[in-house]
Short mmCIF file of C-alpha atoms in Angstrom, two decimals:
data_model
loop_
_atom_site.label_atom_id
_atom_site.label_comp_id
_atom_site.label_asym_id
_atom_site.label_seq_id
_atom_site.Cartn_x
_atom_site.Cartn_y
_atom_site.Cartn_z
CA MET A 905 50.62 -29.49 -38.15
CA LYS A 906 46.91 -30.26 -38.48
CA ILE A 907 44.73 -27.57 -36.91
CA VAL A 908 40.96 -27.58 -36.37
CA TYR A 909 39.81 -23.92 -36.34
CA ILE A 910 36.35 -23.44 -34.80
CA THR A 911 34.49 -20.23 -35.60
CA GLN A 912 30.78 -19.55 -35.97
CA HIS A 913 31.64 -16.43 -38.00
CA PHE A 914 33.18 -17.01 -41.42
CA PRO A 915 32.82 -15.69 -45.00
CA PRO A 916 30.68 -15.17 -47.01
CA GLU A 917 29.26 -13.36 -43.97
CA ILE A 918 30.89 -10.00 -43.36
CA GLY A 919 32.28 -8.52 -40.17
CA ALA A 920 35.39 -8.24 -38.03
CA ALA A 921 35.11 -11.75 -36.60
CA GLN A 922 34.67 -13.28 -40.06
CA GLY A 923 37.65 -11.33 -41.39
CA ARG A 924 39.99 -12.35 -38.58
CA ALA A 925 38.96 -16.02 -38.79
CA TYR A 926 39.48 -16.18 -42.56
CA ASP A 927 42.75 -14.24 -42.57
CA MET A 928 44.29 -16.11 -39.64
CA SER A 929 43.31 -19.57 -40.85
CA SER A 930 44.44 -18.76 -44.41
CA ASN A 931 47.76 -17.34 -43.23
CA LEU A 932 48.40 -20.39 -41.05
CA SER A 933 47.67 -22.53 -44.10
CA ASN A 934 50.13 -20.49 -46.17
CA LEU A 935 52.75 -21.25 -43.51
CA GLY A 936 52.33 -24.95 -44.24
CA HIS A 937 49.74 -26.03 -41.69
CA ASP A 938 46.75 -28.21 -42.58
CA LEU A 939 43.67 -26.15 -41.67
CA HIS A 940 40.20 -27.59 -41.10
CA VAL A 941 37.61 -24.90 -40.34
CA LEU A 942 34.42 -25.78 -38.45
CA THR A 943 31.79 -23.15 -39.12
CA THR A 944 28.11 -22.85 -39.99
CA PHE A 945 25.94 -21.75 -42.87
CA PRO A 946 25.47 -18.00 -43.47
CA ASN A 947 22.86 -16.58 -41.10
CA SER A 948 21.19 -14.62 -43.92
CA LYS A 949 19.78 -17.77 -45.51
CA PRO A 950 17.69 -20.67 -44.19
CA VAL A 951 19.57 -23.96 -43.79
CA LYS A 952 18.47 -26.71 -46.18
CA LYS A 953 20.98 -29.36 -45.12
CA PHE A 954 22.67 -30.49 -41.91
CA PHE A 955 26.22 -30.61 -43.21
CA LYS A 956 28.41 -29.48 -46.11
CA LYS A 957 32.13 -29.95 -46.75
CA GLU A 958 33.92 -27.62 -49.16
CA LYS A 959 37.33 -26.26 -50.13
CA VAL A 960 37.96 -22.53 -49.73
CA ASN A 961 41.38 -21.94 -51.27
CA LYS A 962 43.68 -24.14 -49.13
CA LEU A 963 41.17 -24.49 -46.30
CA THR A 964 38.93 -27.50 -45.74
CA VAL A 965 35.67 -25.99 -44.47
CA TYR A 966 32.94 -27.95 -42.68
CA ARG A 967 29.60 -26.13 -42.47
CA SER A 968 27.09 -27.56 -40.01
CA PHE A 969 23.51 -26.88 -38.94
CA ARG A 970 22.41 -23.99 -36.77
CA ILE A 971 19.12 -22.43 -35.75
CA ARG A 972 18.92 -19.06 -37.45
CA ASP A 973 19.57 -15.97 -35.30
CA THR A 974 16.87 -13.36 -35.96
CA LYS A 975 18.78 -10.78 -33.85
CA THR A 976 15.51 -9.82 -32.16
CA SER A 977 15.22 -12.49 -29.47
CA SER A 978 17.77 -13.49 -26.79
CA ILE A 979 16.22 -16.98 -26.66
CA ARG A 980 16.60 -17.35 -30.42
CA ARG A 981 20.23 -16.19 -30.20
CA LEU A 982 20.97 -18.72 -27.45
CA ALA A 983 19.39 -21.43 -29.61
CA ASN A 984 21.64 -20.30 -32.46
CA TYR A 985 24.74 -20.66 -30.27
CA LEU A 986 23.77 -24.02 -28.78
CA SER A 987 22.72 -25.57 -32.09
CA PHE A 988 26.09 -24.73 -33.63
CA MET A 989 27.88 -26.05 -30.54
CA VAL A 990 26.20 -29.43 -30.99
CA SER A 991 26.54 -29.63 -34.77
CA SER A 992 30.20 -28.53 -34.76
CA CYS A 993 31.01 -31.21 -32.17
CA ILE A 994 29.66 -33.74 -34.67
CA SER A 995 31.42 -32.29 -37.74
CA GLY A 996 34.68 -32.07 -35.77
CA LEU A 997 34.66 -35.84 -35.36
CA LEU A 998 35.25 -36.14 -39.12
CA VAL A 999 38.74 -34.65 -38.89
CA LYS A 1000 41.36 -37.34 -38.30
CA ARG A 1001 44.12 -36.84 -35.70
CA PRO A 1002 44.49 -33.07 -35.42
CA ASP A 1003 47.36 -31.67 -33.35
CA VAL A 1004 45.55 -28.54 -32.16
CA ILE A 1005 41.92 -27.60 -31.62
CA TYR A 1006 41.67 -23.81 -31.91
CA ALA A 1007 38.34 -22.37 -30.76
CA THR A 1008 37.62 -18.67 -31.09
CA SER A 1009 35.06 -16.79 -29.00
CA PRO A 1010 33.21 -14.31 -28.29
CA GLN A 1011 30.46 -16.69 -27.28
CA LEU A 1012 31.71 -19.39 -24.91
CA PHE A 1013 29.96 -22.37 -26.49
CA GLN A 1014 32.58 -22.58 -29.22
CA GLY A 1015 34.99 -23.19 -26.35
CA VAL A 1016 32.83 -26.13 -25.28
CA THR A 1017 33.18 -27.60 -28.76
CA GLY A 1018 36.92 -27.00 -28.61
CA TYR A 1019 37.33 -28.71 -25.26
CA PHE A 1020 35.15 -31.68 -26.28
CA LEU A 1021 37.06 -32.27 -29.52
CA SER A 1022 40.44 -31.85 -27.81
CA ARG A 1023 39.50 -34.66 -25.42
CA VAL A 1024 38.18 -36.92 -28.18
CA HIS A 1025 41.20 -36.36 -30.45
CA ARG A 1026 43.74 -36.05 -27.59
CA ALA A 1027 44.86 -32.76 -29.09
CA LYS A 1028 45.91 -29.46 -27.55
CA PHE A 1029 43.07 -27.05 -26.80
CA VAL A 1030 43.70 -23.38 -27.58
CA PHE A 1031 40.98 -20.86 -26.72
CA GLU A 1032 40.99 -17.44 -28.40
CA ILE A 1033 39.28 -14.66 -26.45
CA ARG A 1034 38.25 -11.80 -28.75
CA ASP A 1035 35.59 -10.49 -26.39
CA LEU A 1036 35.03 -10.70 -22.62
CA TRP A 1037 31.62 -12.09 -23.43
CA VAL A 1038 30.27 -12.68 -19.92
CA ASP A 1039 31.61 -9.35 -18.58
CA PHE A 1040 30.06 -7.37 -21.42
CA ALA A 1041 26.77 -9.29 -21.27
CA GLU A 1042 26.49 -8.45 -17.58
CA LEU A 1043 27.45 -4.81 -18.13
CA LEU A 1044 24.89 -4.35 -20.91
CA GLY A 1045 22.11 -6.02 -18.96
CA GLN A 1046 21.89 -9.07 -21.21
CA PHE A 1047 22.06 -11.41 -18.20
CA LYS A 1048 19.03 -10.48 -16.12
CA ASN A 1049 18.84 -13.93 -14.50
CA LYS A 1050 21.50 -14.21 -11.77
CA LYS A 1051 21.55 -18.00 -11.93
CA LEU A 1052 22.30 -17.89 -15.66
CA LEU A 1053 25.06 -15.36 -14.99
CA GLN A 1054 26.58 -17.66 -12.37
CA LEU A 1055 26.44 -20.60 -14.77
CA ALA A 1056 28.12 -18.51 -17.47
CA ARG A 1057 30.87 -17.52 -15.03
CA LYS A 1058 31.43 -21.16 -14.10
CA LEU A 1059 31.62 -22.19 -17.75
CA GLU A 1060 34.04 -19.36 -18.47
CA SER A 1061 36.27 -20.38 -15.54
CA PHE A 1062 36.14 -24.04 -16.60
CA LEU A 1063 37.24 -23.27 -20.16
CA TYR A 1064 40.05 -20.97 -19.02
CA LYS A 1065 41.29 -23.73 -16.73
CA LYS A 1066 41.04 -26.52 -19.30
CA ALA A 1067 42.62 -24.61 -22.20
CA ASP A 1068 46.24 -25.55 -22.79
CA HIS A 1069 46.82 -22.03 -24.08
CA ILE A 1070 44.78 -18.84 -24.42
CA VAL A 1071 45.09 -16.16 -27.11
CA VAL A 1072 43.70 -12.68 -26.38
CA VAL A 1073 43.46 -9.56 -28.56
CA THR A 1074 44.49 -6.86 -26.05
CA HIS A 1075 46.95 -6.52 -23.18
CA GLY A 1076 44.05 -5.42 -21.01
CA TYR A 1077 42.27 -8.72 -21.66
CA LYS A 1078 45.45 -10.54 -20.66
CA GLN A 1079 45.56 -8.68 -17.35
CA ARG A 1080 41.87 -9.39 -16.80
CA LEU A 1081 42.50 -13.13 -17.18
CA ILE A 1082 45.51 -12.97 -14.87
CA ASP A 1083 43.29 -11.26 -12.29
CA LEU A 1084 40.88 -14.19 -12.67
CA GLY A 1085 43.67 -16.62 -11.83
CA VAL A 1086 44.96 -17.65 -15.28
CA GLN A 1087 48.73 -18.14 -15.37
CA GLU A 1088 50.51 -15.39 -17.31
CA GLU A 1089 52.70 -17.83 -19.28
CA LYS A 1090 49.54 -19.48 -20.57
CA ILE A 1091 48.41 -16.32 -22.40
CA THR A 1092 49.58 -14.82 -25.71
CA VAL A 1093 48.46 -11.42 -27.02
CA ILE A 1094 47.74 -11.30 -30.76
CA PRO A 1095 45.74 -8.15 -31.56
CA ASN A 1096 43.48 -7.54 -34.52
CA GLY A 1097 45.03 -6.23 -37.69
CA VAL A 1098 44.87 -6.35 -41.47
CA ASN A 1099 46.13 -8.58 -44.26
CA PRO A 1100 48.50 -6.60 -46.52
CA ASN A 1101 47.33 -8.36 -49.70
CA SER A 1102 43.67 -7.69 -48.91
CA LEU A 1103 43.99 -3.92 -48.68
CA PRO A 1104 42.26 -2.32 -51.66
CA SER A 1105 43.77 0.54 -53.60
CA LEU A 1106 41.87 3.78 -53.25
CA LYS A 1107 40.42 5.13 -56.49
CA GLY A 1108 40.96 8.75 -55.52
CA THR A 1109 37.32 9.60 -56.11
CA SER A 1110 34.08 8.21 -54.70
CA PRO A 1111 30.55 8.56 -56.08
CA ILE A 1112 28.90 8.41 -52.64
CA LYS A 1113 28.56 12.12 -51.88
CA HIS A 1114 27.08 12.73 -55.31
CA GLN A 1115 24.79 9.69 -54.95
CA TYR A 1116 23.29 11.05 -51.71
CA GLY A 1117 23.35 14.71 -52.74
CA ILE A 1118 25.86 15.74 -50.08
CA GLU A 1119 28.75 16.92 -52.28
CA ASP A 1120 29.33 20.04 -50.20
CA LYS A 1121 28.99 18.30 -46.79
CA PHE A 1122 31.58 17.17 -44.25
CA LEU A 1123 30.70 13.46 -44.03
CA VAL A 1124 30.93 11.80 -40.60
CA LEU A 1125 30.63 8.02 -41.02
CA TYR A 1126 29.79 5.22 -38.61
CA ALA A 1127 29.97 1.76 -40.21
CA GLY A 1128 29.52 -1.30 -38.04
CA ASN A 1129 27.38 -2.91 -35.38
CA ILE A 1130 24.69 -0.59 -34.06
CA GLY A 1131 24.46 -2.19 -30.64
CA ALA A 1132 24.06 -1.36 -26.97
CA ALA A 1133 27.80 -1.15 -26.33
CA GLN A 1134 28.52 1.51 -28.96
CA GLY A 1135 26.87 4.43 -27.16
CA LEU A 1136 25.61 5.91 -30.42
CA THR A 1137 22.85 7.95 -28.76
CA THR A 1138 25.71 10.39 -28.09
CA ILE A 1139 26.16 10.85 -31.84
CA ILE A 1140 22.44 11.45 -32.35
CA SER A 1141 22.58 14.06 -29.56
CA ALA A 1142 25.54 15.68 -31.32
CA ALA A 1143 23.64 15.66 -34.60
CA GLU A 1144 20.78 17.49 -32.88
CA LYS A 1145 23.19 20.15 -31.65
CA LEU A 1146 24.43 20.57 -35.22
CA LYS A 1147 21.07 20.39 -37.02
CA ASP A 1148 21.29 24.07 -37.96
CA ASP A 1149 24.82 23.63 -39.30
CA PRO A 1150 24.41 22.88 -43.05
CA SER A 1151 28.04 21.81 -43.47
CA VAL A 1152 27.92 18.47 -41.57
CA VAL A 1153 26.06 15.21 -42.26
CA PHE A 1154 26.13 11.94 -40.31
CA MET A 1155 25.82 8.53 -41.94
CA PHE A 1156 25.19 5.22 -40.11
CA ILE A 1157 25.76 1.97 -41.99
CA GLY A 1158 24.94 -1.36 -40.38
CA GLU A 1159 22.46 -3.30 -38.30
CA GLY A 1160 21.98 -4.00 -34.61
CA VAL A 1161 19.60 -4.00 -31.67
CA GLU A 1162 19.78 -0.21 -31.24
CA LYS A 1163 19.24 0.78 -34.86
CA GLN A 1164 15.47 1.12 -34.76
CA LYS A 1165 15.64 3.18 -31.56
CA LEU A 1166 18.22 5.54 -33.09
CA MET A 1167 16.15 5.94 -36.25
CA GLU A 1168 13.05 6.76 -34.23
CA SER A 1169 15.02 9.28 -32.18
CA ALA A 1170 16.38 10.99 -35.31
CA THR A 1171 12.87 11.14 -36.77
CA SER A 1172 11.31 12.58 -33.61
CA LEU A 1173 14.02 15.26 -33.50
CA ASN A 1174 13.50 16.08 -37.20
CA LEU A 1175 17.16 15.53 -37.99
CA SER A 1176 17.74 16.04 -41.70
CA ASN A 1177 21.52 15.72 -41.16
CA VAL A 1178 21.40 11.98 -40.31
CA LEU A 1179 21.28 9.14 -42.85
CA PHE A 1180 20.73 5.46 -42.03
CA ILE A 1181 21.95 2.94 -44.61
CA ASP A 1182 21.40 -0.82 -44.62
CA SER A 1183 24.37 -3.10 -44.00
CA LYS A 1184 26.80 -3.36 -46.94
CA ARG A 1185 29.20 -6.04 -48.09
CA LYS A 1186 32.87 -5.29 -47.47
CA GLU A 1187 33.58 -4.44 -51.10
CA GLU A 1188 30.53 -2.16 -51.21
CA LEU A 1189 31.77 -0.23 -48.18
CA LEU A 1190 34.98 0.89 -49.89
CA ASP A 1191 33.39 3.86 -51.63
CA TYR A 1192 31.77 4.95 -48.35
CA TYR A 1193 35.08 4.83 -46.48
CA GLU A 1194 36.76 6.83 -49.22
CA ALA A 1195 33.97 9.41 -49.27
CA ALA A 1196 34.02 9.90 -45.50
CA ASP A 1197 35.92 12.86 -44.07
CA VAL A 1198 36.13 11.10 -40.69
CA GLY A 1199 34.96 7.77 -39.25
CA ILE A 1200 33.55 7.26 -35.75
CA VAL A 1201 34.74 4.63 -33.27
CA SER A 1202 32.54 4.75 -30.19
CA LEU A 1203 31.89 2.73 -27.01
CA LYS A 1204 30.15 3.54 -23.77
CA LYS A 1205 32.19 5.02 -20.94
CA HIS A 1206 33.18 2.10 -18.68
CA PRO A 1207 36.51 0.63 -17.43
CA LEU A 1208 35.85 -2.63 -19.31
CA PHE A 1209 35.81 -0.79 -22.62
CA GLU A 1210 39.18 0.80 -21.82
CA ILE A 1211 40.80 -2.62 -22.33
CA THR A 1212 38.94 -3.16 -25.61
CA ILE A 1213 40.22 -2.30 -29.09
CA PRO A 1214 37.29 -2.12 -31.53
CA SER A 1215 38.16 -3.71 -34.86
CA LYS A 1216 36.70 -0.62 -36.48
CA VAL A 1217 39.96 1.19 -35.61
CA PHE A 1218 41.81 -1.07 -38.04
CA ASP A 1219 39.07 -0.90 -40.66
CA TYR A 1220 39.26 2.89 -40.85
CA MET A 1221 43.07 2.95 -40.78
CA SER A 1222 43.25 0.36 -43.55
CA MET A 1223 41.03 2.58 -45.71
CA SER A 1224 42.99 5.76 -44.88
CA THR A 1225 39.96 7.23 -43.13
CA PRO A 1226 40.79 9.64 -40.24
CA ILE A 1227 39.22 8.53 -36.94
CA LEU A 1228 37.12 10.27 -34.32
CA ILE A 1229 37.58 7.90 -31.38
CA GLY A 1230 35.39 7.91 -28.30
CA VAL A 1231 37.11 5.06 -26.45
CA ASP A 1232 39.64 5.41 -23.63
CA GLY A 1233 42.58 3.09 -22.97
CA GLU A 1234 44.40 0.94 -25.52
CA ALA A 1235 42.28 1.96 -28.51
CA LYS A 1236 42.91 5.65 -27.86
CA GLU A 1237 46.64 4.95 -27.46
CA ILE A 1238 46.78 3.23 -30.86
CA VAL A 1239 45.06 6.13 -32.62
CA GLU A 1240 47.32 8.70 -30.96
CA LYS A 1241 50.54 6.70 -31.40
CA HIS A 1242 49.88 6.22 -35.11
CA ASP A 1243 48.57 9.78 -35.61
CA ALA A 1244 45.38 8.28 -37.02
CA GLY A 1245 42.78 10.71 -35.72
CA PHE A 1246 41.29 12.61 -32.80
CA TYR A 1247 39.84 11.73 -29.40
CA PHE A 1248 36.51 12.77 -27.93
CA GLU A 1249 35.22 11.93 -24.47
CA PRO A 1250 32.90 8.89 -24.54
CA GLU A 1251 29.18 9.68 -24.08
CA ASN A 1252 29.83 13.44 -24.12
CA ALA A 1253 27.93 15.03 -27.01
CA ASP A 1254 29.21 18.56 -26.29
CA ASN A 1255 32.82 17.40 -26.39
CA PHE A 1256 32.15 15.43 -29.57
CA VAL A 1257 30.79 18.54 -31.27
CA ARG A 1258 33.80 20.63 -30.19
CA VAL A 1259 36.27 18.03 -31.46
CA LEU A 1260 34.34 17.55 -34.71
CA LYS A 1261 34.32 21.26 -35.50
CA PHE A 1262 38.04 21.48 -34.69
CA VAL A 1263 38.75 18.55 -37.03
CA GLN A 1264 36.59 20.09 -39.75
CA SER A 1265 38.76 23.22 -39.60
CA ARG A 1266 41.95 21.17 -40.20
CA PRO A 1267 41.73 19.88 -43.79
CA ASP A 1268 45.53 19.80 -44.16
CA LYS A 1269 45.81 17.54 -41.11
CA LEU A 1270 43.10 15.23 -42.41
CA ASN A 1271 44.86 14.93 -45.76
CA ASP A 1272 48.14 14.13 -44.00
CA ILE A 1273 46.44 11.32 -42.06
CA LYS A 1274 44.95 9.92 -45.27
CA ARG A 1275 48.37 9.85 -46.91
CA HIS A 1276 50.30 8.08 -44.15
CA VAL A 1277 48.03 6.11 -41.81
CA LYS A 1278 47.84 2.90 -43.87
CA ASP A 1279 51.63 2.43 -43.89
CA LYS A 1280 51.75 3.02 -40.14
CA LEU A 1281 49.03 0.41 -39.64
CA LEU A 1282 50.92 -2.26 -41.58
CA GLN A 1283 54.07 -1.67 -39.57
CA SER A 1284 52.30 -2.54 -36.32
CA PHE A 1285 49.27 -4.74 -37.12
CA ASN A 1286 50.19 -6.99 -40.03
CA ARG A 1287 48.17 -10.24 -39.94
CA GLU A 1288 50.81 -12.16 -41.88
CA LYS A 1289 53.33 -11.44 -39.12
CA GLN A 1290 50.68 -12.16 -36.47
CA ALA A 1291 50.05 -15.57 -38.05
CA GLU A 1292 53.78 -16.29 -37.79
CA GLN A 1293 53.60 -15.45 -34.09
CA LEU A 1294 50.58 -17.72 -33.63
CA SER A 1295 52.24 -20.50 -35.62
CA GLU A 1296 55.30 -20.35 -33.37
CA THR A 1297 53.06 -20.42 -30.28
CA LEU A 1298 51.20 -23.51 -31.50
CA ILE A 1299 54.39 -25.33 -32.55
CA ASN A 1300 55.98 -24.68 -29.15
CA LEU A 1301 52.82 -25.90 -27.44
CA THR A 1302 52.80 -29.22 -29.33
CA LYS A 1303 56.58 -29.64 -28.91
CA SER A 1304 56.19 -29.21 -25.17
CA ALA A 1305 53.45 -31.83 -25.14
CA LYS A 1306 55.61 -34.31 -27.08
CA LYS A 1307 58.54 -33.79 -24.70
CA LYS A 1308 56.32 -34.48 -21.69
CA LEU A 1309 54.99 -37.63 -23.39
CA GLN A 1310 58.54 -38.83 -24.12
CA LYS A 1311 59.56 -38.29 -20.50
CA LYS A 1312 56.58 -40.30 -19.29
CA THR A 1313 57.42 -43.11 -21.75
CA THR A 1314 61.09 -43.31 -20.77
CA SER A 1315 60.23 -43.24 -17.05
CA PHE A 1316 58.42 -46.58 -17.50
#
């Protein structure tokens, strides 16, 4: 089967979206499918050409133009999305006779590309929803113009209706779509996970604590997007409550719209127990994960986040890092079911401190988690098995289409 896989996020850029796109497309290719990936040039570098075609292992990758996202302007970000939507529509015309157009969100404009190409190529349109983009944008105040919000809702509804099938990453997202009128049989749940062959072996020692002069500290790590949804002001508040405790240090690794504000807050509070580190490549992060005593997964307290499973849960589990999770719902259930860490109440700094000090007093429990959590993760969230599930879904979808076409032909 020939599949066009549309994703704005793809290696060499790093992140959860890039990892899922590469792993899923590669695994589908390993199952015998012909994968053509429509993506863009890395955002870290200026674009010097409109188009580039390359081979990445078994994948045929088409990189097309985009306006660079500076991550400081909503207008610039919108321009980034729209420019890739247009350029990927053009590059997608170069693929001959695909069977399936697979477009992955979070931003909806990749769905527009998917729908357009499915009509041009007369192929099945599958829309993957990794993020309830419009819901979260409204919740976080990113849609201040009500007319724009209404337009986004209409586009969302249009794409859900036109998609031949929809893939979501949580059962909560599935129920959300059903509540919006999407037929249940049209939705498949394929959560995030990890590729078994991409899991690195731990070295047993890490130079990070020595490098930062914190050998005798209990290291609490947050590595990921430092955005509005993460509710990380709670962690800064907790750090303030613990600033006279010499045994604990907090480390933030990553970038995002809230980073500067958090840094300014830590400075104004004279917090010597908080470190901010620039974003690191995936391979560079390994030593940090191994050095960490616990890793934080945090979102703001809201019902929408209770149906969200942050990919950071799987990142920490794959690196055998015990988790402090401040997210209710499905994410909390995964951590508890797999005995991967401890829960604290979202946006409650006092509760976070109490849980942290309890965890710090349980070194035997932390060592037990480090020994067993990776195996538990692979039993439940193996991307090779998830690709098999997706492959079966896509094959059934195209078989159904062929049967309908045959019936129409014989009826004449």
